[in-house]
Short mmCIF file of C-alpha atoms and ligand atoms in Angstrom, two decimals:
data_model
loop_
_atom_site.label_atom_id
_atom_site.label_comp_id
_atom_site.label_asym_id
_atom_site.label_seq_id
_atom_site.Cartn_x
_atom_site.Cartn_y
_atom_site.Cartn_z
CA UNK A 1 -15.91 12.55 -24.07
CA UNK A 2 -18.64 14.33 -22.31
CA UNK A 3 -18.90 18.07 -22.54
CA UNK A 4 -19.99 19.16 -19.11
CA UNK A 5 -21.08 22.50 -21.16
CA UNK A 6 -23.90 20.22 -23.25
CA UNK A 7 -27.19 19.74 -21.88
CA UNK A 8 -27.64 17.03 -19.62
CA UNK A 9 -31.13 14.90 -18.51
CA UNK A 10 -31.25 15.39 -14.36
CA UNK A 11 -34.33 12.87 -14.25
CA UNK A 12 -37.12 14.29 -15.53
CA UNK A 13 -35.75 18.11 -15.89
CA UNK A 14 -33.27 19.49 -18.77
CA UNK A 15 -29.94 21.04 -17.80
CA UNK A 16 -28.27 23.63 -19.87
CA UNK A 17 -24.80 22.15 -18.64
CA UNK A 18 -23.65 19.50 -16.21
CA UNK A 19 -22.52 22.24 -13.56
CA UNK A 20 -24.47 22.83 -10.45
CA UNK A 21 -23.90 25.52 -7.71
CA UNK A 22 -24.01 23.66 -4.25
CA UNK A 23 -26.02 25.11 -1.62
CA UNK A 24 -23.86 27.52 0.63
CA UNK A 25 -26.57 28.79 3.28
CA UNK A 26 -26.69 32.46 1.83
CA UNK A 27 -27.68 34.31 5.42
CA UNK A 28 -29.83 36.73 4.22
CA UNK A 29 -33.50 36.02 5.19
CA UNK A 30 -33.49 37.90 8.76
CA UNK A 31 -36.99 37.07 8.79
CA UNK A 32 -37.08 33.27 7.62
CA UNK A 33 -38.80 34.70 3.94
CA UNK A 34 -37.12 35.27 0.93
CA UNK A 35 -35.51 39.06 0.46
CA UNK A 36 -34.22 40.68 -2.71
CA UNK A 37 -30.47 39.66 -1.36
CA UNK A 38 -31.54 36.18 -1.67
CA UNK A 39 -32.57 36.92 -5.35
CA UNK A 40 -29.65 38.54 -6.35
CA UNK A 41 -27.40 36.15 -5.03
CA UNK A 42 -29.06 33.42 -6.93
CA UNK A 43 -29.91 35.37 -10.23
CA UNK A 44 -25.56 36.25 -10.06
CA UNK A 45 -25.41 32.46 -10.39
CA UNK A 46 -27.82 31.93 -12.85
CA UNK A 47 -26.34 34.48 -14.74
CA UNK A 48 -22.52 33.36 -14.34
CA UNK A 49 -23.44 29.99 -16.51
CA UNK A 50 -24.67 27.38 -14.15
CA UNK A 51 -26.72 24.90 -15.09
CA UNK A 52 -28.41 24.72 -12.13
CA UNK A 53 -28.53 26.70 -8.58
CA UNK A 54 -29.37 25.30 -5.17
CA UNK A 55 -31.04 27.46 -2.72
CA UNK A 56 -28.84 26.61 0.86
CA UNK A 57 -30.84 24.94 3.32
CA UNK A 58 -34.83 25.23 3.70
CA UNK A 59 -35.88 23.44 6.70
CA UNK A 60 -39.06 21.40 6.91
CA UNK A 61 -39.80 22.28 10.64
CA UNK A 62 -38.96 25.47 12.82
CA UNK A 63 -37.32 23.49 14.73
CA UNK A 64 -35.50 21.92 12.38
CA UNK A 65 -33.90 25.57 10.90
CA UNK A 66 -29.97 25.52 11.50
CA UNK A 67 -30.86 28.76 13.29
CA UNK A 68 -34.06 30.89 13.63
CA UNK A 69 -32.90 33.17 10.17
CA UNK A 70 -33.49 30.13 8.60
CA UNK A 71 -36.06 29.57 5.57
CA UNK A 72 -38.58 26.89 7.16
CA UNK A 73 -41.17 25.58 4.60
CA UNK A 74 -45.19 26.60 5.00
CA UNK A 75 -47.42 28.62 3.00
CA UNK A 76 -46.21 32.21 3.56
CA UNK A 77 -42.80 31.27 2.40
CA UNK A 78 -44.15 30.21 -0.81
CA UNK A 79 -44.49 33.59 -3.22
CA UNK A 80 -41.32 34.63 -2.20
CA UNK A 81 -39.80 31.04 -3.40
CA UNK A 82 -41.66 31.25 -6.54
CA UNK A 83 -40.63 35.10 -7.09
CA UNK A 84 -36.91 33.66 -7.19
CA UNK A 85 -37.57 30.86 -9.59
CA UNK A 86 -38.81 32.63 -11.87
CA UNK A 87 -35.67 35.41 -11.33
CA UNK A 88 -33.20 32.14 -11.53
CA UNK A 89 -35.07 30.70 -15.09
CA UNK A 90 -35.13 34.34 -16.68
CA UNK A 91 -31.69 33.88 -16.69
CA UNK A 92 -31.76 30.50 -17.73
CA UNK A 93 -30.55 28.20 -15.22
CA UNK A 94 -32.40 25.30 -13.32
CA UNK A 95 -33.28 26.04 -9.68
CA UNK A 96 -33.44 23.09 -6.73
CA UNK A 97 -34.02 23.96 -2.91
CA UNK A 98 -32.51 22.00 -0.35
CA UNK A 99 -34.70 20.88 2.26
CA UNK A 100 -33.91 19.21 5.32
CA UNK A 101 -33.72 18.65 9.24
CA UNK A 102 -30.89 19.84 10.90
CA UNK A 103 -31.55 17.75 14.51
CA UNK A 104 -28.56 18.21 16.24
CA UNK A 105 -27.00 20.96 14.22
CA UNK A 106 -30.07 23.08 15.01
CA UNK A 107 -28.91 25.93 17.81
CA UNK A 108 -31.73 25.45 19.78
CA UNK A 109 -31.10 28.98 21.63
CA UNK A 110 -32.08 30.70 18.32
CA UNK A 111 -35.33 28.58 17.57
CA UNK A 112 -36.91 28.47 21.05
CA UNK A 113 -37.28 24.89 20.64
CA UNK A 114 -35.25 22.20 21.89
CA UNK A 115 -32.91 20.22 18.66
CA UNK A 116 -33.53 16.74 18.09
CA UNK A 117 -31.14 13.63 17.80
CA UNK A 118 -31.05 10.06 17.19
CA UNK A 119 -30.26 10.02 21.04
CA UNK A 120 -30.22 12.42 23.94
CA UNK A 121 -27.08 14.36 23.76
CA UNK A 122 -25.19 17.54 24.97
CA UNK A 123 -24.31 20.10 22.13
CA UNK A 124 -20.81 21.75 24.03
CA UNK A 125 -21.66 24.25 21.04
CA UNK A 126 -25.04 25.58 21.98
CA UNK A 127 -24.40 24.54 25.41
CA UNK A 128 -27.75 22.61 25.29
CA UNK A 129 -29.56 18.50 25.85
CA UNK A 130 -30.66 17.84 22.36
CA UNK A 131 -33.88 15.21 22.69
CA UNK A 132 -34.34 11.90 21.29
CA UNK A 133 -36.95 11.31 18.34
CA UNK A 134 -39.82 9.56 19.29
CA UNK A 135 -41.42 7.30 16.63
CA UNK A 136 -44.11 10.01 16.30
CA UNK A 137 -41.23 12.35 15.93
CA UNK A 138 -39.83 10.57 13.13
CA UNK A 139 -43.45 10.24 11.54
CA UNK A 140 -44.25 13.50 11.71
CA UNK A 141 -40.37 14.68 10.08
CA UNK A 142 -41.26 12.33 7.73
CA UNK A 143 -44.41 14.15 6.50
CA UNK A 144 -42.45 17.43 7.01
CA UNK A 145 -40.22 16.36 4.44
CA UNK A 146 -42.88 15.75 1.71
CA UNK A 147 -45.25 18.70 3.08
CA UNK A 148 -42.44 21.28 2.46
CA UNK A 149 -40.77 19.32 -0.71
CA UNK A 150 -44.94 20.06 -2.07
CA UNK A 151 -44.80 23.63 -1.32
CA UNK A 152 -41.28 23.83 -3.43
CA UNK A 153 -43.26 22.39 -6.51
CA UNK A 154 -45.57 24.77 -5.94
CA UNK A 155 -43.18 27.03 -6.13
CA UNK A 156 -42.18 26.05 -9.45
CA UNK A 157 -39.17 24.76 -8.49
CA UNK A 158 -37.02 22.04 -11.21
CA UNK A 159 -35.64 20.56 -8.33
CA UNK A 160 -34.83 19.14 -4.58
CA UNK A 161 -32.56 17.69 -2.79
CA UNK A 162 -32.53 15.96 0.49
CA UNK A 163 -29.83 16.82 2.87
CA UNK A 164 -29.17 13.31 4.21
CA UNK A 165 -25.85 14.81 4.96
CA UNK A 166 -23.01 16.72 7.37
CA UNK A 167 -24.89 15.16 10.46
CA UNK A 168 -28.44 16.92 9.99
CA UNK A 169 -30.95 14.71 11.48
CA UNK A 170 -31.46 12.22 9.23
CA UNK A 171 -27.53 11.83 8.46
CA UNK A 172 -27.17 11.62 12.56
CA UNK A 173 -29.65 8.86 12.81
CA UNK A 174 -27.43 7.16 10.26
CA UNK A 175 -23.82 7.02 11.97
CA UNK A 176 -23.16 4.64 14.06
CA UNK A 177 -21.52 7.77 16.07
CA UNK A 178 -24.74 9.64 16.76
CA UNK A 179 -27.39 6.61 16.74
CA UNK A 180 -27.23 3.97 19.29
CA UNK A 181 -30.73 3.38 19.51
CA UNK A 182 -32.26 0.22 20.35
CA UNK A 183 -35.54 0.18 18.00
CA UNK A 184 -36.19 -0.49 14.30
CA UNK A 185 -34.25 2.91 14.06
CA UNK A 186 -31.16 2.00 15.44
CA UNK A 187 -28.43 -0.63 15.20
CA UNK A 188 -27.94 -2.18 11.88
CA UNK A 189 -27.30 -0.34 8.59
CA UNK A 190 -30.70 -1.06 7.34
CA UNK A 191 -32.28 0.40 10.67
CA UNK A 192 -29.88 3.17 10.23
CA UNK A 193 -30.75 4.07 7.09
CA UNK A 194 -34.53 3.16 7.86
CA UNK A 195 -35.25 7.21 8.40
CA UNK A 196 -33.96 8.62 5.57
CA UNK A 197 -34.85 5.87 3.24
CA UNK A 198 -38.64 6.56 4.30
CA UNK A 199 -37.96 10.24 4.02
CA UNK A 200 -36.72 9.87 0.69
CA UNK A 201 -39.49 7.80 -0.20
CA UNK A 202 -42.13 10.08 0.80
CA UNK A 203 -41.30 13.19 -0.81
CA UNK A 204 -40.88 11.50 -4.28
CA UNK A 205 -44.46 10.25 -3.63
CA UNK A 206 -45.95 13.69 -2.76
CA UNK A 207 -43.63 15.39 -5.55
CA UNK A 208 -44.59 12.77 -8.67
CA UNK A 209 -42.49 12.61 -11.14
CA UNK A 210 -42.00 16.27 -12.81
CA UNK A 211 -39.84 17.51 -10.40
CA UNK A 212 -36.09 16.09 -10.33
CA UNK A 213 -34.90 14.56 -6.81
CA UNK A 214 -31.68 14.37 -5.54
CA UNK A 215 -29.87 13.81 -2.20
CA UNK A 216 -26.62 14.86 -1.09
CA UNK A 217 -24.85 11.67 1.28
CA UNK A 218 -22.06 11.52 3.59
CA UNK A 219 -19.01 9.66 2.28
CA UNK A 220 -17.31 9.68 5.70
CA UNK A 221 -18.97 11.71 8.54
CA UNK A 222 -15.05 12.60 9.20
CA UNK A 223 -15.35 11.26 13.05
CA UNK A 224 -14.27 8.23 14.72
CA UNK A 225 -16.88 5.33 15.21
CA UNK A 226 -19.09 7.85 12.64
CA UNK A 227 -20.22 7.06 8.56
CA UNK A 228 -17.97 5.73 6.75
CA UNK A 229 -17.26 3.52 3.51
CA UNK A 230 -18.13 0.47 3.34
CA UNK A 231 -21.30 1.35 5.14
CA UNK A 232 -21.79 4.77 3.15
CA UNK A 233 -21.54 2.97 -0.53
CA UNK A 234 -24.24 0.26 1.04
CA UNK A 235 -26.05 2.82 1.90
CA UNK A 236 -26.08 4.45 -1.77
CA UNK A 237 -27.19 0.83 -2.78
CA UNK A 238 -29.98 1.02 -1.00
CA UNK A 239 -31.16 4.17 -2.39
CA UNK A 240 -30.47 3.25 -5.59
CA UNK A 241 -32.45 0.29 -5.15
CA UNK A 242 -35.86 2.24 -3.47
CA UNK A 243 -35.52 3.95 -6.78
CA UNK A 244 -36.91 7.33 -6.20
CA UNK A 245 -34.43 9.71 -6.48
CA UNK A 246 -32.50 11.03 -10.03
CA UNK A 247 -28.95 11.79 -8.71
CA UNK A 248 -27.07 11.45 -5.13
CA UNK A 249 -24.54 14.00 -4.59
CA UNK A 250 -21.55 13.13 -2.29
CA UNK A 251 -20.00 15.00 0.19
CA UNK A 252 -18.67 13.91 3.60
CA UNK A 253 -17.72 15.73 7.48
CA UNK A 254 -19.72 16.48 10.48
CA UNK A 255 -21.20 20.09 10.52
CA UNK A 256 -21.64 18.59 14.41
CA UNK A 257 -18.51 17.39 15.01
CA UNK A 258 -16.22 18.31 12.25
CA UNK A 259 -16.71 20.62 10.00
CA UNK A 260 -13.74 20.74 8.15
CA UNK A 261 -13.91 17.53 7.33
CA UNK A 262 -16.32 19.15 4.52
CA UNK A 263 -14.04 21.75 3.43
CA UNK A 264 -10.48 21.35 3.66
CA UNK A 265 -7.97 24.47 3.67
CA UNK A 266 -7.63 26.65 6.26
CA UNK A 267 -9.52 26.04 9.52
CA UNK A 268 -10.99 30.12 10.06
CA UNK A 269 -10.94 30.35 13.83
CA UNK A 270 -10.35 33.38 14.30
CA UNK A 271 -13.38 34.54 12.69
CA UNK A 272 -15.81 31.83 14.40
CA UNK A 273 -14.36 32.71 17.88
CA UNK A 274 -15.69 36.39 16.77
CA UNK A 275 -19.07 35.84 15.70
CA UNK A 276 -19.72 33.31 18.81
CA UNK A 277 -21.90 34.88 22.20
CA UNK A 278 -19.70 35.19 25.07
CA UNK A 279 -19.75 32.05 26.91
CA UNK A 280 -19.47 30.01 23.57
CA UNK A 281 -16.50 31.70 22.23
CA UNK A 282 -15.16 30.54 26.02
CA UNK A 283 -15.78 27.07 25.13
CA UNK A 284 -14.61 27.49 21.74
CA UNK A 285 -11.25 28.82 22.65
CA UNK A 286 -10.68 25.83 24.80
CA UNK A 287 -12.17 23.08 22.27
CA UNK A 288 -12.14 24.95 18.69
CA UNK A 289 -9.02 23.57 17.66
CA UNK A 290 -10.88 19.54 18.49
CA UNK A 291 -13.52 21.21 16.94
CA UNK A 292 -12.17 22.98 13.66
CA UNK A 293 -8.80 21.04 12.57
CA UNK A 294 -7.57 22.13 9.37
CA UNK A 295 -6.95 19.57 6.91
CA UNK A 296 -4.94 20.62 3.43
CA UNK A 297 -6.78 21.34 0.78
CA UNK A 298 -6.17 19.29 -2.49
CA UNK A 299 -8.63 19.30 -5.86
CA UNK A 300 -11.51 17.11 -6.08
CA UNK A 301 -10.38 15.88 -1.98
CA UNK A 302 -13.43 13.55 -2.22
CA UNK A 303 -12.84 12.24 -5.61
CA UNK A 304 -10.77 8.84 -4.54
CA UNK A 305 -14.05 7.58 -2.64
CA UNK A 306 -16.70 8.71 -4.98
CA UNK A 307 -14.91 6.36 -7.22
CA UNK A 308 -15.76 3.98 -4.73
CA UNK A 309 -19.20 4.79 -5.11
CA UNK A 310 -19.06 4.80 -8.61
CA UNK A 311 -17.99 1.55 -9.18
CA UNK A 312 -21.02 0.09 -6.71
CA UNK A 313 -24.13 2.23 -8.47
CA UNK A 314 -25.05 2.88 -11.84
CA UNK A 315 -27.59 6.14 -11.06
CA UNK A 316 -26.44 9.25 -11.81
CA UNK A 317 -23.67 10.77 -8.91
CA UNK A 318 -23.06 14.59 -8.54
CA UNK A 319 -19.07 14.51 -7.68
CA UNK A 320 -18.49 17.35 -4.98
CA UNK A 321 -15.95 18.93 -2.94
CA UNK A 322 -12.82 21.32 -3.87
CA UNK A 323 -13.14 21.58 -7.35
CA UNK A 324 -11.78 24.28 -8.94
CA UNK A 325 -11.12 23.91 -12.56
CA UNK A 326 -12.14 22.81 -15.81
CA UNK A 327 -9.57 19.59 -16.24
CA UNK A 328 -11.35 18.45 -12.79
CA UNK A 329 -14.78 18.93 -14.20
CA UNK A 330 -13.92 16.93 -17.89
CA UNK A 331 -12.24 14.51 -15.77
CA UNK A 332 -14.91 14.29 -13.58
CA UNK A 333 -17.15 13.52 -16.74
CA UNK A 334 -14.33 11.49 -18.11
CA UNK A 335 -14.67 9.20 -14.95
CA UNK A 336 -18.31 8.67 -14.85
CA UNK A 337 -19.89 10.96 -12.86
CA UNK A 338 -23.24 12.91 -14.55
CA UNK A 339 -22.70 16.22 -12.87
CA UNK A 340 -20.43 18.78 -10.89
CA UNK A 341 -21.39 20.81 -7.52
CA UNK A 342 -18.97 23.41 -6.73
CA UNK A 343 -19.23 25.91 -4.12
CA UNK A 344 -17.12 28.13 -3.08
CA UNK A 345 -15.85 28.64 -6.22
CA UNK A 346 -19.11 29.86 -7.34
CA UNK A 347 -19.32 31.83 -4.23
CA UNK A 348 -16.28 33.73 -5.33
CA UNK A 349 -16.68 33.55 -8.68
CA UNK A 350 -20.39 33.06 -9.65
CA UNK A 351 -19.58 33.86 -13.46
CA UNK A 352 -16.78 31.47 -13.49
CA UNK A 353 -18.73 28.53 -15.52
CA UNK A 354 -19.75 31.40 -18.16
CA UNK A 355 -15.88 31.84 -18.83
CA UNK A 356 -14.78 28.63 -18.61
CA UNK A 357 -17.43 28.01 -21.41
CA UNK A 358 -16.07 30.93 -23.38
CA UNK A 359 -12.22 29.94 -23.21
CA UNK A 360 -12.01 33.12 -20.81
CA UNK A 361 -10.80 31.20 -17.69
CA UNK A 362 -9.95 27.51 -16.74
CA UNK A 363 -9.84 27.86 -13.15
CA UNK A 364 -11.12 29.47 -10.52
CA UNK A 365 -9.55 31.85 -8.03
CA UNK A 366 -10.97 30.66 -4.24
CA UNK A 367 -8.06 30.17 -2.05
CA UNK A 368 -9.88 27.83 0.32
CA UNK A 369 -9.07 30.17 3.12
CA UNK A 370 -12.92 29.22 4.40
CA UNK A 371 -13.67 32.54 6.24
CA UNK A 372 -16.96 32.35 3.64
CA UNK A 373 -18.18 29.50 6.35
CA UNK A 374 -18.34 32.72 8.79
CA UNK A 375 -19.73 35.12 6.54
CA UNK A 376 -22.89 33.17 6.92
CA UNK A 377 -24.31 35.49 9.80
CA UNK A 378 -23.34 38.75 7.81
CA UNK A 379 -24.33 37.55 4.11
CA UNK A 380 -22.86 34.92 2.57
CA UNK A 381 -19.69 36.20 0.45
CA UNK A 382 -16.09 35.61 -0.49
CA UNK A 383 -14.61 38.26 2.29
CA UNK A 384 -11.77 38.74 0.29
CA UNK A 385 -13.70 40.19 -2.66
CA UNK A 386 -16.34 41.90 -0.42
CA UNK A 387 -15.07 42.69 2.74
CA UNK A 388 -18.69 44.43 3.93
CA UNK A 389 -21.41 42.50 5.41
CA UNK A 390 -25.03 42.60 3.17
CA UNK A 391 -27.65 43.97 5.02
CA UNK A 392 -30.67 42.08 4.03
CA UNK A 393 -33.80 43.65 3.32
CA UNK A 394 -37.61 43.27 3.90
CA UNK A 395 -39.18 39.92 2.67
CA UNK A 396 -40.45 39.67 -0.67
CA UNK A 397 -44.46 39.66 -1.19
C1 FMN B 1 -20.68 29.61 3.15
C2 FMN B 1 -21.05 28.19 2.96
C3 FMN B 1 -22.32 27.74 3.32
C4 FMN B 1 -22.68 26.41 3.11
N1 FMN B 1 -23.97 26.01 3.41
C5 FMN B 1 -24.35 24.73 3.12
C6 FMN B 1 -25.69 24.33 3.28
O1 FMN B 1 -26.57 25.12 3.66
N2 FMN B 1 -26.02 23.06 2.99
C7 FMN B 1 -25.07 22.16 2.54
O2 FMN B 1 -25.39 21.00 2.31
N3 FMN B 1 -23.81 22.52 2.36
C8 FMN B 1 -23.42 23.78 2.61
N4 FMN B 1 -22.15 24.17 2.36
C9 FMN B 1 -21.19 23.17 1.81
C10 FMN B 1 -21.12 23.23 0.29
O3 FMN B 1 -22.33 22.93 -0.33
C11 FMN B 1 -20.08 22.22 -0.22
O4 FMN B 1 -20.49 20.93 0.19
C12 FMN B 1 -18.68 22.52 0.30
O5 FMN B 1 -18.41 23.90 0.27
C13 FMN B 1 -17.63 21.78 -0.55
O6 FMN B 1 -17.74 22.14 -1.89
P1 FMN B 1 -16.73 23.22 -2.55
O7 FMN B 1 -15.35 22.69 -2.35
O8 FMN B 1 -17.12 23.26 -4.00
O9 FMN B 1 -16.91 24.51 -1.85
C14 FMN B 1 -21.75 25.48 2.57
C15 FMN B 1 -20.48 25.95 2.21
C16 FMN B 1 -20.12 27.27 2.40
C17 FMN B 1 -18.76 27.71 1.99
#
């Protein structure tokens, strides 16, 4: 059987283990650079026996961040990036960056700039039109992507991967939910897919081949008329076939529509409704129970369709979502996927891999009670452990 503890080929880039921390969008770069929190929360991981660790979301376009403390990509982003590689392979993990556009899940408010979409839309969440991509929209996203992908190699990063996922821009323009454009971008699967497939496509080509590349895919966007399989296993097809990436990693729900569709467990309303200005956390009293459903929590919870997935490709799939302990990873293995993502039990736990690996622990403790997901605007943490906020310093030089 395959030890997920042994070293393990992620294209061209050597694993010390087949465990990888997802990205969980740390919220502690106030000013869009990297800080010493953002470090420290990534040299924990490193540290706790990862293999490799993902640095949450790093948008190719300002207005394209989630929200304005939001890494974007250009040059004066760059030394701080490469200061925490280097911190991340002292301690002798892998590092990969996830870069993306978040279209529709950008708050506009926050960036000054309006968020784009596969189609004009109203966001009841930032209570704002997002605007349709133009075709030189989509060109220029395009070279976004492999401009900002560059700067990560630069950086001296192992790694990236693509958020084609959770209803970001380029995972809007594919659901049928979110895209009902009429052009070569719109309609069929293969016009669907069109804008990630040339996204992909172009950062491998500005990248080479030194520097691993992954992409993390919607199952099932979680919404009705959204993703879903069959189209989402075509769709894995078709990457597999363009060839350019090492590994997809799966993952499914709509940070737009339905986030817990992501997560499972406990739907943390409360704490949302808190963190939300005024006339949102209106809105969100009425609609946050359309908009936050819980849904129960069970291990590996995307497993059954992965397998799906599975069956259809033969490149190497990062299996993602709930899991918890170390019969789900060797089953995992067992089953035919390469690698593991976890994250909140990382995000709990970071040194949890380092004592599964010793015989110390064989799983974790994360209750799946979520309120991390709202800890993102006071320092990404397990609550429960550290009940304080993290008060992020000045950028690094
Ligand atoms: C606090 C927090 C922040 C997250 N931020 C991101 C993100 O920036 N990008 C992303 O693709 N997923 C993000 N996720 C989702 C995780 O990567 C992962 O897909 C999800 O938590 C399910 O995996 P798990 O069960 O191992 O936690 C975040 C999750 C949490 C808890």
């Amino acid at each position: 059987m395959t030890d997920p503890f042994a070293s393990a080929r992620l294209g061209p880039v050597t694993l010390r283990n087949r465990i990888i921390k997802s990205a969980t969008f740390e919220g502690v770069v106030p000013s869009a650079l990297v800080t010493p929190e953002l470090i420290e929360f990534h040299q924990r991981v490193a540290a706790g026996g990862a293999g490799m660790t993902t640095v949450a979301y790093l948008a190719v376009a300002p207005e394209g961040r989630t929200h304005a403390a939001c890494i974007w990509l250009r040059p004066a982003a760059v030394p701080g990036l490469a200061r925490l590689a280097a911190a991340v392979h002292a301690r002798g993990a892998a590092i990969s960056g996830q870069i993306g556009h978040a279209g529709p899940v950008a708050n506009a408010a926050s960036n000054g700039a309006p968020a784009l979409g596969a189609v004009r839309s109203f966001n009841p969440m930032s209570m704002r039109a997002t605007r349709a991509c133009t075709e030189t929209d989509i060109d220029r996203i395009v070279g976004d992507h492999a401009h900002g992908a560059r700067l990560l190699k630069e950086a001296g990063f192992d790694a990236i991967e693509i958020h084609l996922a959770h209803n970001y821009l380029a995972s809007a323009f594919l659901s049928p939910r979110f895209n009902t454009r009429r052009d070569a971008y719109g309609g069929s699967l293969e016009n669907r897919a069109r804008f990630a497939r040339r996204i992909v496509r172009a950062v491998r080509d500005e990248i080479g081949t030194q520097v691993a590349l992954t992409a993390k895919v919607s199952l099932h966007d979680g919404v009705p008329g959204g993703l879903r399989p069959p189209e989402s296993t075509e769709f894995a097809r078709m990457l597999e076939a363009d060839g350019a990436l090492d590994a997809l990693e799966l993952t499914g729900g709509s940070s737009l529509a339905n986030p817990m569709y992501l997560f499972r467990g406990d739907a943390p309303r409360a704490d949302f409704a808190r963190v939300l200005p005024p006339l949102r956390r209106l809105a969100f009293r009425m609609f946050g129970k359309r908009f936050m459903p819980a849904y129960p929590f069970a291990e590996a919870y995307f497993r059954d369709m992965a397998l799906t997935v599975r069956a259809a490709v033969k490149m190497p799939l990062i299996l993602l979502g709930g899991i918890n302990r170390l019969d789900t990873i060797q089953r995992a293995m067992a089953e035919g996927f390469q690698f593991v993502a976890m994250g909140r039990a990382l995000l709990r736990e970071p040194d949890l891999i380092a004592r599964m690996q010793a015989g110390e622990a064989t799983s974790g403790n994360c209750v799946h009670c979520n309120r991390c997901m709202v800890s993102i605007y006071s320092g990404s943490r397990c609550v429960l452990d550290h009940p304080a906020p993290i008060v992020a310093g000045e950028p690094v030089a």
